[in-house]
Amino acid sequence: MKTDLIRRHLNYVLSFLLLTIPFQSIFSDEKVTLHLKWFHQFQFAGYYAAYEKGFYKDVGLDVELLESTVGIKGIHEKVVSTTGQYGVGSNELLIQRHMGKPVVVLGVIFQHSPSVLFFKKSSNVQSIHDLVGKKVMLTPWMEEIVAYLKKEGINPSDLQLLEHRFNPRDLIEGKVDAYSGYATTQAYDFNKAGFQFVAYSPRLAGIDFYGDNFFTSEEEIKKYPNRVKAFREATLRGWQYAMSHQEEIAELIYNKYSKKHPIERLLFEGQQMTPLIQPVLVEMGYMNPGRWKHINDIYFELGMLPKNISLKGFLYDPNPPTNYDWLYYTFFITLSAVGIIWLIQWRRLNKQYSENLKNQVKQRTEELRQSNESLQILNQSLVNTLEELTEAQDRLLASEKLAVLGQLAAGMAHELNTPLGAIVSSNLSLLDFLKNKLQSVISTIINFNDEDSKRYKLVLAESLTNQNYMEGKSERILKKELHSKFSYLDKMDLYGDHMQMVIETGLFRRPDQIEYILESDRSLEILQVVSNINAAYRCNQIISVASEKATHVIRALKNYLVSEKEAASNDSVIDLETEIETILSLYHYNLSKVTVVKNFGPDRKCIGNRDKLNQVWINLINNGLHAMSYSGTLEIKLQTLEQWIKVSIIDSGVGVPDTIKDKIFEPFFTTKPNGEGMGLGLDICKKMIVQMGGKIELEPRTIGACFSVWLPKANF
């Protein structure tokens, strides 16, 4: 009876507790805040997608998105002041970190900065160097633009700097000569206004900064590591979704966040962001410490940061290695304890042998001293021999480089003389236009009435839009067709000036406008003015193309001759496609009668020594060209076979006879006439490849020869 009574009392107590204690769910969303660095727009599409698609909710986060009306100002202080704060930043985080703010970059969204410098296309500013003394608006914290100007020899003190009002009308109305902004947004505003502009990116000068990133504080990572990791994963998932569903997210932003910009502008921004984010080629959020070091170097050149600041703790690692320090400490303590016990025991058991042991140790020490002296002498001898061999090999590589340059000197001179001649000729034509024709052209245009001005603009637009290059026979046929079609017009005489001008200006492509143009009494003047302007424009295009070709030749020569110190070791990461393209550029003049077939696979990076590999490619390509008498087909193939990159160089020459296949890698063996080769090329190639952990072989082939080089693949 007492047992039943006690059981009933316990049931009453438990029931009371269940009814009076409120039930608290163990699951609740954690509140965090994300500070955007500007107004709501497609620039932050990934964060909207992560919120609206429930990606933040899925990982237990309640995220509040706050837009900024004053840019990046103040965001860093808010993020580091309390936990639960996140922000959208840019490259300025490196400076903030050095200033003492414990910010940590969680991931990079824009792999390339959208920052550009806009000019009016028709203004007196036609290049970056024309900015000196001009009015310029620069966005705060857009240091890549300042670095770009400095690299081109322009200091901010050389400019009339005005406060940036973020109003494109300032450039459109000519209030400023240059205007910094984003290629993803301002370009739309200019296009919408019908404003013709030129945009210069710092990447033209090799300044490749990151764009937007998102960050938090060290305190947040220390106290809430799981929350940080969940926020990062949900954010990157949102960005992946946003870039794959741009129309959906653009409508979402317009309908729910801001109607400041139309959907058309949001979609334009998303399309422009795609090549900057590279969502297909690059993993979302990826950041390279080397790129941050590049940014540090640029800031150092600007005097804003010291060189080589530490990135430790600045770049977030979502999968940090496990800390085994406690295990090491335990093992060390245990081992020490065992050692002490063993030492005590050993001393107690071997005390009687101590004197004898001391004598043995003394004798052995003397023997070791003598042996050590002998080893030191031998080691120094080996070091000297190795240095001599290294110097000899370096001299041999340098000699090979000079020999290659001697062989290619005439061809490279031709490659440079041709574009330089075109530049000089076109420059003289431009000078003649500016000195002798420009004033006449301007005077003629000014005296046109409204209708003639309209005719002039029509012909000029057609002429500049479609440049006309026509051979003599085609021109004669066209003249006959036009003469037959417009025989009722006196001005369209087969051999008259009007006929010639109609063809030169490209007006013949607008047959519906020919009669309208020729109705004017000043039709010939209109056509001649357009012809003069078109000729000057054509000279400009020739100079541009020729300059690019000359630059390509010089760049190839520089890449071949100049190598960085880090690429001189046998374990450097080498981009095979880039190096082989450089060698082919040097041999371009010798390839005029050779068909080059390039078959490069997806993996093109190996481990090796850049200078030595370049000598291997030169030797194999030169042998192939010699075997083909510089006429035939040369195929270069890159293949990935497990942990190897296989480079095959195949020629359509006379091939290698079976009787000498076993001798071709022997020193001083050659099939070339006396004076054309020493027979060391393939022997040296084989030794260098073996030093780099690879192999070289001649593969069987019915036509021509195929040399294959196997190199260790670079794993990332």
XYZ file of C-alpha atoms in Angstrom:
716
model
C 0.000 0.000 0.000
C 2.797 2.427 0.880
C 4.518 1.646 -2.405
C 1.375 2.457 -4.435
C 0.870 5.692 -2.494
C 4.428 6.825 -3.157
C 4.070 5.967 -6.870
C 0.861 8.066 -7.127
C 2.548 11.063 -5.462
C 5.464 10.859 -7.904
C 3.067 10.808 -10.853
C 1.312 13.946 -9.522
C 4.655 15.760 -9.150
C 5.819 14.814 -12.662
C 2.488 15.875 -14.196
C 2.690 19.230 -12.397
C 6.216 19.858 -13.657
C 5.238 19.022 -17.250
C 2.317 21.461 -17.108
C 4.115 24.338 -15.363
C 7.575 24.322 -17.012
C 7.288 25.992 -20.471
C 8.580 23.927 -23.375
C 11.595 25.553 -25.025
C 12.626 24.378 -28.484
C 16.280 23.508 -28.737
C 16.266 24.821 -32.246
C 16.226 28.582 -32.839
C 17.651 30.801 -35.585
C 20.727 32.812 -34.612
C 20.423 36.535 -35.375
C 23.292 38.043 -37.448
C 23.640 41.233 -39.487
C 25.188 41.730 -42.933
C 26.228 45.306 -43.810
C 26.159 45.982 -47.567
C 28.501 48.669 -48.872
C 26.018 50.477 -51.160
C 22.343 50.730 -52.125
C 20.386 47.603 -53.005
C 21.364 46.448 -56.509
C 22.480 43.316 -58.375
C 25.993 43.780 -56.973
C 24.698 41.977 -53.824
C 22.500 39.417 -55.628
C 24.009 36.377 -53.876
C 23.073 37.640 -50.401
C 19.452 38.270 -51.464
C 19.291 34.781 -53.017
C 20.690 33.144 -49.856
C 18.089 34.952 -47.753
C 15.041 34.588 -50.000
C 15.735 30.970 -51.019
C 16.093 29.952 -47.386
C 19.782 29.012 -47.553
C 20.493 31.038 -44.388
C 17.389 29.543 -42.755
C 18.568 26.027 -43.613
C 21.722 26.502 -41.502
C 19.876 28.134 -38.587
C 20.627 31.797 -39.324
C 18.309 34.810 -39.271
C 20.226 37.353 -41.384
C 19.386 41.048 -41.490
C 20.575 42.796 -44.689
C 21.413 46.488 -44.206
C 22.185 48.757 -47.178
C 24.602 51.669 -46.924
C 23.986 55.185 -48.212
C 27.564 56.375 -47.633
C 29.556 53.516 -49.181
C 32.079 51.485 -47.200
C 32.488 54.200 -44.560
C 31.961 52.916 -41.015
C 31.274 49.267 -41.926
C 34.584 47.939 -40.557
C 33.962 49.490 -37.123
C 30.458 47.989 -36.978
C 31.682 44.505 -37.890
C 34.463 44.354 -35.263
C 32.500 46.102 -32.487
C 30.284 43.115 -31.583
C 29.846 39.492 -32.580
C 27.211 38.480 -35.111
C 28.307 41.191 -37.565
C 29.346 40.584 -41.181
C 30.151 43.026 -43.988
C 30.758 43.392 -47.705
C 34.143 44.914 -48.410
C 36.917 45.086 -50.977
C 40.716 45.331 -51.113
C 40.735 48.070 -48.444
C 40.410 45.274 -45.836
C 44.169 44.720 -46.158
C 44.760 48.320 -45.022
C 42.160 48.055 -42.245
C 43.869 44.876 -40.989
C 47.237 46.619 -40.886
C 45.634 49.557 -39.012
C 44.698 47.171 -36.208
C 41.118 46.208 -37.029
C 40.822 42.405 -36.583
C 38.919 41.793 -39.844
C 39.009 38.402 -41.586
C 38.098 37.808 -45.260
C 35.689 34.863 -45.559
C 35.576 34.683 -49.365
C 36.080 36.677 -52.569
C 33.117 37.108 -54.935
C 34.593 39.267 -57.714
C 37.770 37.603 -59.023
C 38.497 40.813 -60.962
C 37.698 44.366 -59.877
C 34.972 46.156 -61.908
C 36.678 49.524 -61.291
C 37.367 51.506 -64.488
C 38.076 55.091 -65.522
C 35.542 56.564 -67.981
C 36.378 59.220 -70.633
C 34.144 60.913 -73.150
C 34.945 59.268 -76.486
C 34.988 62.502 -78.492
C 36.779 64.669 -75.893
C 40.374 65.908 -75.953
C 41.254 63.085 -73.539
C 42.055 60.178 -75.849
C 44.548 58.287 -73.677
C 45.411 57.931 -70.020
C 48.333 60.334 -70.444
C 46.036 63.176 -71.590
C 44.624 63.420 -68.035
C 47.419 65.631 -66.704
C 45.885 68.922 -65.554
C 42.311 67.705 -66.234
C 39.295 67.487 -63.912
C 38.889 63.997 -62.486
C 36.457 62.375 -60.030
C 37.947 59.389 -58.136
C 35.875 57.112 -55.905
C 37.227 56.731 -52.307
C 39.064 53.429 -51.640
C 39.369 52.738 -55.391
C 43.157 52.501 -55.037
C 43.599 50.319 -58.122
C 42.756 53.399 -60.235
C 45.367 55.480 -58.366
C 47.905 52.665 -58.830
C 47.050 52.515 -62.544
C 47.633 56.259 -62.926
C 50.936 56.054 -61.034
C 52.119 53.158 -63.162
C 51.457 55.322 -66.229
C 53.538 58.113 -64.654
C 50.607 60.243 -63.389
C 50.446 61.345 -59.726
C 47.195 62.538 -58.117
C 48.856 65.926 -57.676
C 48.974 66.206 -61.481
C 45.139 66.172 -61.612
C 42.343 68.529 -60.642
C 40.598 66.151 -58.227
C 36.919 66.854 -57.559
C 34.656 65.279 -54.950
C 32.845 62.291 -56.457
C 29.073 62.899 -56.560
C 28.222 59.500 -58.123
C 26.203 61.264 -60.833
C 26.991 60.144 -64.410
C 25.676 63.500 -65.679
C 28.904 65.102 -64.460
C 30.819 63.334 -67.251
C 28.029 63.489 -69.820
C 27.668 67.270 -69.415
C 31.443 67.827 -69.456
C 31.777 68.964 -65.845
C 34.690 66.530 -65.512
C 37.104 64.982 -68.017
C 37.367 61.569 -66.336
C 35.101 59.711 -63.930
C 35.897 56.537 -61.961
C 33.160 53.964 -61.538
C 32.073 50.384 -62.102
C 31.935 48.793 -65.549
C 28.927 46.842 -64.259
C 26.683 49.860 -63.571
C 27.845 53.217 -64.910
C 28.343 51.719 -68.380
C 24.576 51.109 -68.495
C 23.793 54.696 -67.501
C 26.058 56.056 -70.224
C 24.640 53.699 -72.865
C 21.096 54.590 -71.832
C 21.880 58.280 -72.236
C 23.371 57.647 -75.694
C 26.723 58.830 -74.382
C 29.771 57.454 -76.194
C 32.562 56.680 -73.783
C 35.918 54.936 -73.411
C 36.647 52.802 -70.326
C 40.200 52.106 -69.137
C 40.734 49.207 -66.716
C 43.799 48.931 -64.404
C 44.204 45.411 -65.741
C 45.656 46.991 -68.909
C 48.711 47.830 -66.790
C 48.869 44.448 -65.015
C 47.092 45.681 -61.851
C 44.592 42.907 -61.197
C 42.801 43.502 -57.877
C 39.971 41.491 -56.366
C 36.513 43.080 -56.282
C 33.815 42.566 -53.632
C 34.339 40.112 -50.767
C 32.560 39.415 -47.475
C 34.213 39.459 -44.076
C 33.756 39.258 -40.301
C 35.840 39.718 -37.137
C 38.374 37.486 -35.381
C 36.134 37.534 -32.289
C 33.201 36.117 -34.287
C 35.378 33.288 -35.642
C 36.827 32.535 -32.203
C 33.489 32.411 -30.348
C 31.193 31.081 -33.082
C 33.268 29.046 -35.575
C 30.297 26.886 -36.636
C 28.140 29.957 -37.267
C 30.849 31.541 -39.418
C 31.281 28.382 -41.459
C 27.494 28.028 -41.920
C 27.156 31.690 -42.953
C 29.952 31.324 -45.513
C 28.546 28.128 -47.054
C 25.004 29.535 -47.290
C 26.322 32.793 -48.809
C 28.357 31.010 -51.506
C 25.363 28.790 -52.235
C 23.277 31.953 -52.678
C 25.825 33.457 -55.081
C 25.919 30.269 -57.136
C 22.130 30.357 -57.396
C 21.999 34.072 -58.211
C 24.487 33.845 -61.093
C 22.586 30.864 -62.529
C 19.141 32.581 -62.226
C 19.879 36.211 -63.023
C 16.420 37.134 -64.368
C 14.668 35.690 -61.310
C 16.946 37.520 -58.855
C 16.714 40.795 -60.808
C 12.903 40.715 -60.529
C 13.233 39.816 -56.830
C 15.482 42.832 -56.143
C 13.160 45.170 -58.031
C 9.953 43.929 -56.422
C 11.145 43.459 -52.835
C 14.277 45.543 -52.154
C 14.504 48.638 -54.362
C 12.805 50.139 -57.401
C 15.559 52.712 -57.774
C 16.891 50.927 -60.872
C 14.792 49.183 -63.584
C 15.007 45.438 -64.135
C 16.815 46.079 -67.413
C 19.672 47.788 -65.552
C 19.825 45.002 -62.948
C 20.102 42.382 -65.702
C 22.811 44.419 -67.443
C 24.735 44.552 -64.162
C 24.428 40.786 -63.733
C 25.675 40.108 -67.266
C 28.684 42.387 -66.749
C 29.458 40.694 -63.414
C 29.651 37.194 -64.959
C 33.165 37.521 -66.505
C 34.389 39.285 -63.344
C 33.068 36.577 -60.977
C 33.792 33.659 -63.371
C 31.270 31.341 -61.642
C 31.957 28.475 -64.065
C 35.774 28.632 -64.174
C 36.516 29.553 -60.551
C 35.024 28.094 -57.373
C 32.760 30.673 -55.742
C 34.553 32.377 -52.859
C 38.040 31.257 -53.953
C 40.927 33.551 -52.994
C 44.628 33.152 -53.718
C 47.215 34.386 -51.157
C 49.431 35.286 -54.115
C 46.795 37.728 -55.425
C 46.590 39.360 -51.964
C 50.390 39.649 -51.983
C 50.103 41.357 -55.398
C 47.627 43.824 -53.873
C 50.020 44.377 -50.945
C 52.845 45.112 -53.420
C 50.723 47.735 -55.217
C 49.778 49.394 -51.909
C 53.481 49.403 -51.006
C 54.293 51.198 -54.271
C 51.638 53.788 -53.360
C 53.183 54.247 -49.907
C 50.030 52.967 -48.165
C 51.386 49.721 -46.655
C 54.777 48.217 -45.773
C 56.061 45.443 -48.008
C 55.272 41.773 -47.302
C 52.826 42.198 -44.435
C 51.683 38.941 -42.853
C 48.449 37.394 -44.154
C 48.218 34.971 -41.228
C 44.742 35.138 -39.723
C 43.555 37.523 -42.470
C 42.337 34.828 -44.892
C 39.678 32.473 -43.499
C 40.275 28.721 -43.745
C 36.930 26.838 -43.705
C 38.692 23.552 -42.975
C 41.553 24.283 -40.528
C 43.808 21.372 -39.603
C 43.073 19.525 -36.356
C 45.158 20.682 -33.404
C 47.110 17.732 -32.043
C 49.228 19.758 -29.600
C 47.705 18.043 -26.563
C 48.644 14.655 -28.014
C 52.197 15.792 -28.656
C 52.480 17.182 -25.099
C 51.147 13.954 -23.573
C 53.513 11.849 -25.668
C 56.456 14.077 -24.746
C 55.661 13.935 -21.016
C 55.217 10.157 -21.132
C 58.418 9.696 -23.095
C 60.289 12.002 -20.713
C 59.028 10.079 -17.705
C 60.085 6.756 -19.233
C 63.452 8.243 -20.139
C 64.069 9.516 -16.617
C 63.138 6.158 -15.087
C 65.337 4.339 -17.559
C 68.210 6.771 -16.944
C 68.036 6.246 -13.169
C 67.941 2.505 -13.632
C 70.762 2.580 -16.130
C 72.990 4.680 -13.856
C 72.381 2.368 -10.940
C 73.144 -0.801 -12.934
C 76.173 0.524 -14.843
C 77.958 2.666 -12.286
C 80.778 0.138 -11.964
C 81.516 0.438 -15.693
C 81.656 4.252 -15.844
C 85.423 4.611 -15.861
C 85.867 2.046 -18.596
C 83.101 3.688 -20.611
C 84.730 7.110 -20.301
C 87.929 5.741 -21.782
C 86.038 4.089 -24.630
C 84.127 7.286 -25.318
C 87.318 9.316 -25.366
C 88.930 6.910 -27.817
C 85.848 6.813 -30.018
C 85.547 10.598 -29.935
C 89.060 10.985 -31.286
C 88.304 8.515 -34.071
C 85.113 10.393 -34.955
C 86.977 13.717 -34.934
C 89.500 12.430 -37.436
C 86.741 10.861 -39.543
C 84.769 14.107 -39.415
C 87.752 16.125 -40.645
C 88.154 13.749 -43.593
C 84.447 13.997 -44.386
C 84.567 17.801 -44.249
C 87.437 17.883 -46.730
C 85.601 15.465 -49.023
C 82.330 17.394 -48.652
C 84.019 20.703 -49.556
C 85.533 19.057 -52.607
C 82.096 17.786 -53.676
C 80.554 21.235 -53.094
C 83.212 22.865 -55.281
C 82.668 20.263 -57.994
C 78.889 20.766 -57.856
C 79.297 24.553 -58.124
C 81.570 24.121 -61.140
C 79.054 21.773 -62.796
C 76.165 24.181 -62.050
C 78.113 27.125 -63.475
C 79.026 25.092 -66.556
C 75.389 24.124 -67.073
C 74.238 27.738 -66.639
C 76.855 28.890 -69.145
C 75.698 26.194 -71.535
C 72.057 27.335 -71.205
C 73.086 30.958 -71.729
C 75.146 29.918 -74.767
C 72.155 28.012 -76.155
C 69.929 31.082 -75.665
C 72.393 33.299 -77.525
C 72.737 30.679 -80.268
C 68.951 30.589 -80.717
C 68.810 34.379 -80.852
C 71.563 34.356 -83.482
C 69.584 31.888 -85.588
C 66.366 33.884 -85.258
C 67.836 37.407 -85.528
C 66.974 37.917 -89.202
C 63.454 36.566 -88.782
C 62.735 38.713 -85.733
C 64.087 41.782 -87.533
C 61.590 41.118 -90.313
C 58.780 40.574 -87.801
C 59.540 43.975 -86.243
C 60.355 45.902 -89.450
C 57.026 45.060 -91.090
C 54.751 46.539 -88.365
C 57.166 49.405 -87.667
C 57.164 50.288 -91.374
C 53.365 50.278 -91.353
C 53.354 52.546 -88.292
C 55.791 55.027 -89.880
C 53.840 55.098 -93.154
C 50.477 55.552 -91.439
C 51.934 58.200 -89.126
C 53.149 60.225 -92.143
C 49.663 59.988 -93.670
C 48.123 61.197 -90.400
C 50.649 64.052 -90.222
C 49.782 65.077 -93.775
C 46.081 65.044 -92.864
C 46.621 67.167 -89.743
C 48.952 69.695 -91.405
C 47.476 70.019 -94.903
C 43.905 68.730 -94.910
C 42.389 69.157 -91.452
C 41.872 72.937 -91.697
C 40.272 72.567 -95.117
C 38.003 69.771 -93.849
C 36.858 71.861 -90.866
C 36.214 74.951 -93.025
C 34.190 72.897 -95.494
C 32.054 71.262 -92.768
C 31.339 74.608 -91.068
C 29.984 76.074 -94.321
C 27.514 73.219 -94.894
C 23.862 74.141 -94.589
C 21.542 71.992 -92.437
C 20.632 69.601 -95.239
C 24.236 69.159 -96.367
C 25.291 68.613 -92.739
C 22.720 65.849 -92.551
C 24.105 64.320 -95.757
C 27.658 64.596 -94.426
C 26.793 62.835 -91.148
C 25.010 60.043 -93.011
C 27.999 59.340 -95.290
C 30.510 59.659 -92.406
C 28.611 57.185 -90.226
C 28.483 54.607 -93.021
C 32.162 55.117 -93.894
C 33.473 54.716 -90.325
C 31.136 51.835 -89.447
C 32.155 49.650 -92.383
C 35.753 50.155 -93.519
C 36.105 49.425 -97.234
C 39.106 47.542 -98.666
C 38.600 46.655 -102.324
C 40.916 45.251 -104.973
C 41.204 46.815 -108.433
C 39.177 44.213 -110.310
C 36.344 44.236 -107.779
C 36.319 48.049 -107.865
C 35.971 48.117 -111.678
C 33.081 45.643 -111.593
C 31.347 47.701 -108.896
C 31.769 50.931 -110.907
C 30.076 49.340 -113.926
C 27.183 48.095 -111.800
C 26.665 51.531 -110.217
C 26.936 53.287 -113.578
C 24.312 50.966 -115.049
C 21.976 51.373 -112.074
C 22.279 55.177 -111.824
C 22.746 55.997 -115.502
C 20.079 58.707 -115.188
C 22.352 60.703 -112.873
C 24.971 62.829 -114.659
C 27.218 62.808 -111.628
C 27.529 58.999 -111.733
C 29.809 59.045 -114.750
C 31.866 55.841 -114.944
C 35.191 57.689 -114.724
C 34.029 60.758 -112.815
C 35.094 61.999 -109.378
C 31.674 61.290 -107.868
C 31.840 57.619 -108.833
C 35.288 57.269 -107.254
C 34.189 59.034 -104.039
C 31.016 56.904 -103.724
C 33.228 53.785 -103.651
C 35.976 55.208 -101.412
C 33.504 56.387 -98.769
C 31.505 53.140 -98.832
C 28.317 54.994 -99.849
C 27.693 52.296 -102.472
C 26.483 50.076 -99.611
C 23.541 52.494 -99.207
C 22.100 52.610 -102.759
C 18.870 54.066 -101.389
C 20.793 57.170 -100.225
C 23.066 57.769 -103.249
C 20.570 59.898 -105.172
C 19.781 61.907 -102.025
C 23.472 62.665 -101.444
C 24.151 63.613 -105.082
C 21.183 66.024 -105.158
C 23.334 68.547 -103.269
C 25.379 71.077 -105.231
C 28.187 70.361 -102.770
C 27.942 66.594 -103.006
C 31.528 66.203 -104.219
C 32.821 68.296 -101.283
C 30.803 66.151 -98.858
C 32.240 62.941 -100.274
C 35.816 64.288 -100.371
C 35.641 65.456 -96.727
C 34.405 62.024 -95.607
C 37.092 60.318 -97.722
C 39.830 62.382 -95.997
C 38.462 61.609 -92.517
C 38.084 57.920 -93.401
C 41.705 57.767 -94.582
C 42.910 59.229 -91.255
C 40.746 56.749 -89.322
C 42.155 53.872 -91.373
C 45.730 55.008 -90.585
C 44.838 54.935 -86.897
C 43.618 51.327 -87.216
C 46.781 50.294 -89.045
C 48.953 51.828 -86.298
C 46.927 49.991 -83.627
C 47.240 46.574 -85.326
C 50.929 47.041 -86.153
C 51.745 48.168 -82.601
C 50.046 45.089 -81.184
C 52.043 42.808 -83.488
C 55.371 44.441 -82.587
C 54.460 44.252 -78.891
C 53.714 40.540 -79.271
C 57.193 39.865 -80.736
C 58.967 41.889 -78.023
C 56.906 40.212 -75.273
C 57.822 36.758 -76.593
C 61.518 37.703 -76.647
C 61.298 39.080 -73.094
C 59.507 35.956 -71.797
C 62.225 33.794 -73.335
C 65.196 35.803 -72.035
C 63.974 36.909 -68.614
C 63.011 34.329 -66.007
C 62.091 34.877 -62.386
C 64.365 33.470 -59.725
C 61.628 31.158 -58.410
C 61.269 29.562 -61.870
C 64.954 28.592 -62.004
C 64.635 25.556 -59.714
C 63.711 22.042 -60.778
C 60.452 22.046 -58.758
C 58.785 25.207 -60.104
C 55.240 25.148 -61.497
C 55.517 25.687 -65.278
C 52.644 26.643 -67.627
C 53.576 24.548 -70.670
C 51.142 26.238 -73.057
C 52.551 29.721 -72.286
C 56.180 28.629 -72.654
C 55.615 26.687 -75.901
C 53.650 29.610 -77.371
C 56.628 31.861 -76.537
C 59.032 29.545 -78.390
C 56.683 29.377 -81.406
C 56.511 33.180 -81.444
C 60.317 33.321 -81.640
C 60.250 30.849 -84.554
C 57.321 32.591 -86.287
C 59.383 33.754 -89.264
C 60.696 30.205 -89.830
C 57.153 28.795 -89.746
C 55.862 30.587 -92.848
C 55.724 27.312 -94.812
C 54.944 25.088 -91.833
C 51.465 24.138 -90.633
C 51.519 24.143 -86.824
C 48.876 21.931 -85.182
C 48.398 22.555 -81.446
C 46.439 20.038 -79.402
C 46.547 21.200 -75.766
C 44.610 19.232 -73.163
C 42.933 20.678 -70.038
C 45.976 20.112 -67.774
C 48.908 22.246 -68.929
C 51.028 22.754 -65.808
C 53.943 20.596 -64.756
C 56.787 20.600 -62.237
C 60.235 21.471 -63.616
C 62.782 24.161 -64.516
C 61.550 26.850 -66.939
C 64.906 27.685 -68.577
C 65.914 24.060 -69.027
C 62.528 23.065 -70.457
C 62.626 25.975 -72.925
C 65.976 24.684 -74.205
C 64.405 21.229 -74.637
C 61.467 22.646 -76.658
C 63.853 24.750 -78.812
C 66.063 21.740 -79.499
C 63.155 19.436 -80.433
C 61.315 22.047 -82.537
C 64.536 23.069 -84.309
C 65.349 19.409 -85.067
C 61.841 18.914 -86.451
C 62.035 21.991 -88.680
C 65.458 20.936 -89.940
C 64.146 17.426 -90.724
C 61.242 18.955 -92.716
C 63.496 21.509 -94.472
C 61.186 24.144 -92.925
C 58.146 22.960 -94.937
C 55.478 20.548 -93.724
C 53.390 19.893 -90.613
C 54.564 20.306 -87.009
C 52.192 18.982 -84.321
C 52.528 19.762 -80.601
C 50.338 17.700 -78.274
C 49.781 17.900 -74.490
C 48.223 14.858 -72.762
C 47.502 13.948 -69.137
C 48.380 10.358 -68.210
C 47.769 9.722 -64.487
C 50.407 11.835 -62.657
C 52.273 12.803 -65.842
C 52.027 15.516 -68.479
C 53.143 14.079 -71.823
C 54.431 16.594 -74.388
C 54.728 15.186 -77.937
C 56.460 17.082 -80.772
C 55.700 15.418 -84.122
C 57.135 16.449 -87.500
C 56.410 15.275 -91.042
C 60.094 15.122 -91.981
C 62.322 12.294 -93.135
C 62.111 10.486 -89.796
C 64.798 8.577 -87.893
C 66.184 5.382 -89.507
C 65.910 2.217 -87.427
C 69.688 1.744 -87.585
C 70.409 4.860 -85.497
C 67.394 5.012 -83.151
C 69.440 3.541 -80.284
C 72.219 6.134 -80.754
C 70.386 9.454 -81.014
C 70.637 10.209 -77.270
C 74.366 9.415 -77.170
C 76.754 12.391 -76.777
C 78.460 13.682 -79.948
C 76.221 11.595 -82.237
C 74.732 13.712 -85.052
C 73.311 13.246 -88.548
C 73.826 16.893 -89.531
C 76.678 17.985 -91.852
C 79.959 19.129 -90.308
C 79.710 22.556 -88.697
C 75.910 22.417 -88.185
C 75.786 20.468 -84.919
C 77.968 18.903 -82.250
C 75.619 16.036 -81.361
C 75.090 17.206 -77.784
C 71.522 18.561 -78.072
C 69.503 15.407 -77.380
C 72.020 14.158 -74.816
C 71.733 17.416 -72.834
C 67.920 17.354 -73.187
C 67.763 13.839 -71.767
C 69.987 14.707 -68.793
C 67.933 17.812 -67.924
C 64.619 15.935 -68.177
C 65.917 13.138 -65.937
C 67.090 15.733 -63.361
C 63.501 17.044 -63.240
C 62.123 13.539 -62.556
C 60.864 12.904 -66.088
C 61.869 11.005 -69.199
C 62.229 11.560 -72.959
C 61.790 8.985 -75.713
C 61.479 8.543 -79.469
C 58.156 6.883 -80.276
C 57.763 4.601 -83.328
C 56.147 6.333 -86.311
C 55.761 5.470 -90.009
C 56.048 9.093 -91.222
C 58.308 11.693 -89.646
C 59.475 11.590 -86.042
C 57.730 11.877 -82.654
C 59.691 12.880 -79.535
C 57.715 12.594 -76.275
C 58.681 14.198 -72.965
C 57.083 12.946 -69.711
C 57.006 15.475 -66.849
C 55.453 15.328 -63.332
C 52.006 16.943 -63.298
C 51.453 19.932 -60.999
C 48.738 19.016 -58.490
C 46.613 21.820 -56.940
